[in-house]
Amino acid sequence: LKVCVLTIDPAKRLADSLGLEELGNEARQVDPALFADRGLEMDGELWAMMLDAKATFDELVARQAPDEESRDRVLDNRIYQQLSNALAGSQEYMAMEKLFELHSEGRFDLLVLDTPPIPYVADAVSLLPSVDGVVVVASMSSTKGPEAARLRDQLATFDAPVLGVVANRGSAVGGYSYAPTVTPRADNGGAPDDTVFQPTARPPELS
């Protein structure tokens, strides 16, 4: 199985977690030794890349231009350069363009799109109708109730097929669960949107 992860999250956490110094607009293979060092058997290939919206825009122009002169005329145009850098919605549009390009090439068996947190960066919501499935990743220690509810409504609106939920920054100890708890804060007087997921009991000590 050959898998490629495309991230549009500018935080660059994906490169760090995969042991790569940087990610660019071209896919890079993750060293299988990274998995072996952690006792995991790698049956296949994992590749990763970070979307460069401007570079993808330029590649699209280059593919569609009838000749090199026409391509260069567009790429050198100052209006195009300004629009391709600052056009509203270009990030998600170029993400779909890059996914389409990778799919058309047929190099990978599975494409995974890594997005910023949707409750904070709603641009990724427009991509939901175009994917085969969604895996939700949530922080159990900081995800607020209203944020989770808003994401649930967004997924329902687009009829997005949710494949599962990954709950991180929590405990997997038996008898330890999370429940919505209101935590007042001085800056907003403990408004309802302060609901966060907090532990209902202290976990037992691990031996």
Coordinates of N, CA and C in Angstrom, one line a residue, residues 5-93:
V5 N 0.3 11.6 2.4 CA -0.4 12.6 3.2 C -0.1 14.0 2.8
L6 N -1.1 14.7 2.4 CA -1.0 16.1 2.0 C -1.5 17.0 3.1
T7 N -0.7 17.9 3.6 CA -1.2 18.7 4.7 C -1.3 20.2 4.2
I8 N -2.4 20.8 4.6 CA -2.6 22.2 4.3 C -2.5 23.0 5.6
D9 N -2.0 22.4 6.7 CA -1.9 23.0 8.0 C -0.5 23.7 8.0
P10 N -0.5 25.1 8.1 CA 0.8 25.8 8.0 C 1.6 25.6 9.3
A11 N 1.1 24.9 10.3 CA 1.8 24.8 11.6 C 3.1 23.9 11.5
K12 N 3.2 23.1 10.4 CA 4.4 22.3 10.1 C 4.6 21.2 11.2
R13 N 3.5 20.8 11.9 CA 3.7 19.8 12.9 C 3.9 18.4 12.2
L14 N 3.3 18.2 11.0 CA 3.4 16.9 10.3 C 4.8 16.6 10.0
A15 N 5.6 17.5 9.5 CA 7.0 17.3 9.2 C 7.8 16.8 10.5
D16 N 7.5 17.5 11.6 CA 8.2 17.2 12.8 C 7.9 15.8 13.3
S17 N 6.6 15.4 13.2 CA 6.1 14.1 13.7 C 6.6 13.0 12.8
L18 N 6.9 13.2 11.5 CA 7.4 12.2 10.6 C 8.9 12.2 10.5
G19 N 9.6 13.0 11.3 CA 11.0 13.0 11.3 C 11.6 13.7 10.0
L20 N 10.9 14.5 9.4 CA 11.4 15.2 8.2 C 11.7 16.7 8.5
E21 N 12.8 17.2 8.0 CA 13.2 18.5 8.2 C 12.2 19.5 7.7
E22 N 11.7 19.2 6.5 CA 10.7 20.1 5.9 C 9.9 19.4 4.9
L23 N 8.7 19.9 4.6 CA 7.9 19.4 3.6 C 7.6 20.5 2.5
G24 N 7.5 20.1 1.3 CA 7.3 21.0 0.2 C 6.1 20.6 -0.7
N25 N 6.1 21.1 -1.9 CA 5.0 20.8 -2.8 C 5.2 19.5 -3.6
E26 N 6.3 18.8 -3.3 CA 6.6 17.5 -3.9 C 6.6 16.5 -2.8
A27 N 6.0 15.3 -3.0 CA 6.0 14.3 -2.0 C 7.3 13.8 -1.7
R28 N 7.6 13.5 -0.4 CA 8.8 12.9 0.1 C 8.5 11.7 0.9
Q29 N 9.3 10.6 0.7 CA 9.0 9.4 1.4 C 9.5 9.5 2.8
V30 N 8.7 8.9 3.7 CA 9.1 8.9 5.1 C 10.0 7.6 5.3
D31 N 11.1 7.8 6.0 CA 12.1 6.7 6.2 C 11.4 5.6 7.0
P32 N 11.4 4.4 6.4 CA 10.8 3.2 7.1 C 11.4 3.0 8.5
A33 N 12.7 3.4 8.6 CA 13.4 3.1 9.9 C 12.8 3.9 11.0
L34 N 12.1 4.9 10.7 CA 11.4 5.7 11.8 C 10.3 4.8 12.5
F35 N 9.7 4.0 11.7 CA 8.7 3.0 12.3 C 9.4 1.9 13.0
A36 N 10.4 1.3 12.3 CA 11.1 0.2 12.9 C 11.7 0.6 14.3
D37 N 12.2 1.8 14.4 CA 12.7 2.3 15.7 C 11.7 2.2 16.8
R38 N 10.4 2.3 16.4 CA 9.3 2.3 17.4 C 8.6 0.9 17.5
G39 N 9.3 -0.1 16.9 CA 8.7 -1.4 17.0 C 7.5 -1.7 16.0
L40 N 7.4 -0.8 15.0 CA 6.3 -1.0 14.1 C 6.8 -1.5 12.7
E41 N 6.1 -2.5 12.2 CA 6.5 -3.1 10.9 C 5.8 -2.3 9.8
M42 N 6.6 -1.8 8.9 CA 6.0 -1.0 7.8 C 5.8 -1.8 6.6
D43 N 4.5 -2.1 6.2 CA 4.2 -2.9 5.1 C 3.6 -2.0 4.0
G44 N 4.5 -1.3 3.3 CA 4.1 -0.4 2.3 C 5.0 0.9 2.3
E45 N 4.5 2.0 1.8 CA 5.2 3.2 1.8 C 4.4 4.4 2.2
L46 N 5.0 5.3 3.0 CA 4.3 6.5 3.4 C 5.0 7.7 2.9
W47 N 4.3 8.5 2.2 CA 4.9 9.8 1.6 C 4.1 10.9 2.2
A48 N 4.8 12.1 2.2 CA 4.1 13.3 2.8 C 4.5 14.5 2.0
M49 N 3.7 15.5 2.0 CA 4.0 16.8 1.4 C 3.1 17.9 2.0
M50 N 3.6 19.1 1.9 CA 2.8 20.3 2.3 C 2.4 21.1 1.2
L51 N 1.2 21.5 1.1 CA 0.6 22.3 0.0 C 1.3 23.6 -0.1
D52 N 1.8 24.0 -1.2 CA 2.3 25.3 -1.5 C 1.3 25.9 -2.6
A53 N 0.3 26.7 -2.1 CA -0.8 27.1 -3.0 C -0.2 27.9 -4.2
K54 N 0.8 28.7 -4.0 CA 1.3 29.5 -5.1 C 2.0 28.6 -6.1
A55 N 2.8 27.6 -5.6 CA 3.5 26.7 -6.6 C 2.5 25.9 -7.3
T56 N 1.4 25.4 -6.7 CA 0.4 24.6 -7.3 C -0.4 25.5 -8.4
F57 N -0.6 26.7 -8.0 CA -1.2 27.7 -9.0 C -0.4 27.8 -10.2
D58 N 1.0 28.0 -10.0 CA 1.9 28.1 -11.1 C 1.9 26.8 -12.0
E59 N 1.9 25.7 -11.3 CA 1.9 24.4 -12.1 C 0.6 24.2 -12.9
L60 N -0.5 24.7 -12.4 CA -1.8 24.6 -13.1 C -1.7 25.5 -14.4
V61 N -1.1 26.7 -14.2 CA -1.0 27.6 -15.4 C -0.1 26.9 -16.4
A62 N 1.1 26.3 -15.9 CA 2.0 25.7 -16.9 C 1.4 24.6 -17.6
R63 N 0.5 23.8 -17.0 CA -0.1 22.7 -17.7 C -1.1 23.1 -18.7
Q64 N -1.8 24.2 -18.4 CA -2.9 24.7 -19.3 C -2.5 25.6 -20.4
A65 N -1.3 26.2 -20.2 CA -0.8 27.2 -21.2 C -0.5 26.4 -22.5
P66 N -0.8 27.0 -23.7 CA -0.6 26.3 -25.0 C 0.9 26.2 -25.4
D67 N 1.7 27.2 -24.8 CA 3.1 27.2 -25.2 C 3.9 27.9 -24.1
E68 N 5.2 27.8 -24.1 CA 6.1 28.4 -23.1 C 5.9 29.9 -23.0
E69 N 5.7 30.6 -24.2 CA 5.6 32.0 -24.2 C 4.3 32.4 -23.4
S70 N 3.3 31.8 -23.7 CA 2.0 32.1 -23.0 C 2.1 31.8 -21.5
R71 N 2.8 30.7 -21.2 CA 3.0 30.4 -19.8 C 3.8 31.5 -19.1
D72 N 4.9 31.9 -19.6 CA 5.7 32.9 -19.0 C 5.0 34.2 -18.9
R73 N 4.2 34.6 -19.9 CA 3.5 35.8 -19.9 C 2.5 35.9 -18.7
V74 N 1.9 34.8 -18.4 CA 1.0 34.7 -17.3 C 1.7 34.8 -16.0
L75 N 2.8 33.9 -15.9 CA 3.5 33.8 -14.6 C 4.2 35.1 -14.3
D76 N 4.6 35.9 -15.3 CA 5.3 37.1 -15.0 C 4.4 38.3 -14.8
N77 N 3.1 38.1 -15.1 CA 2.2 39.2 -14.9 C 2.0 39.6 -13.4
R78 N 2.1 40.8 -13.1 CA 2.1 41.3 -11.7 C 0.7 41.1 -11.1
I79 N -0.3 41.2 -11.9 CA -1.7 41.0 -11.4 C -1.9 39.5 -11.0
Y80 N -1.4 38.6 -11.9 CA -1.5 37.2 -11.6 C -0.7 36.9 -10.3
Q81 N 0.5 37.4 -10.2 CA 1.4 37.2 -9.0 C 0.7 37.6 -7.8
Q82 N 0.0 38.7 -7.8 CA -0.7 39.2 -6.6 C -1.9 38.3 -6.3
L83 N -2.7 38.0 -7.3 CA -3.9 37.2 -7.1 C -3.5 35.8 -6.6
S84 N -2.5 35.2 -7.2 CA -2.1 33.8 -6.8 C -1.6 33.7 -5.4
N85 N -1.1 34.8 -4.9 CA -0.6 34.8 -3.5 C -1.7 35.2 -2.5
A86 N -2.7 36.0 -2.9 CA -3.6 36.5 -1.9 C -5.1 36.2 -2.2
L87 N -5.4 35.4 -3.3 CA -6.8 35.2 -3.7 C -7.5 34.5 -2.6
A88 N -8.6 35.0 -2.1 CA -9.4 34.3 -1.1 C -9.9 33.0 -1.5
G89 N -9.7 32.0 -0.7 CA -10.2 30.6 -1.0 C -9.2 29.8 -1.8
S90 N -8.0 30.4 -2.2 CA -7.1 29.7 -3.0 C -6.5 28.5 -2.3
Q91 N -6.4 28.5 -1.0 CA -5.8 27.4 -0.3 C -6.5 26.1 -0.5
E92 N -7.9 26.2 -0.3 CA -8.7 24.9 -0.4 C -8.8 24.6 -1.9
Y93 N -8.9 25.6 -2.8 CA -9.0 25.3 -4.2 C -7.8 24.6 -4.7

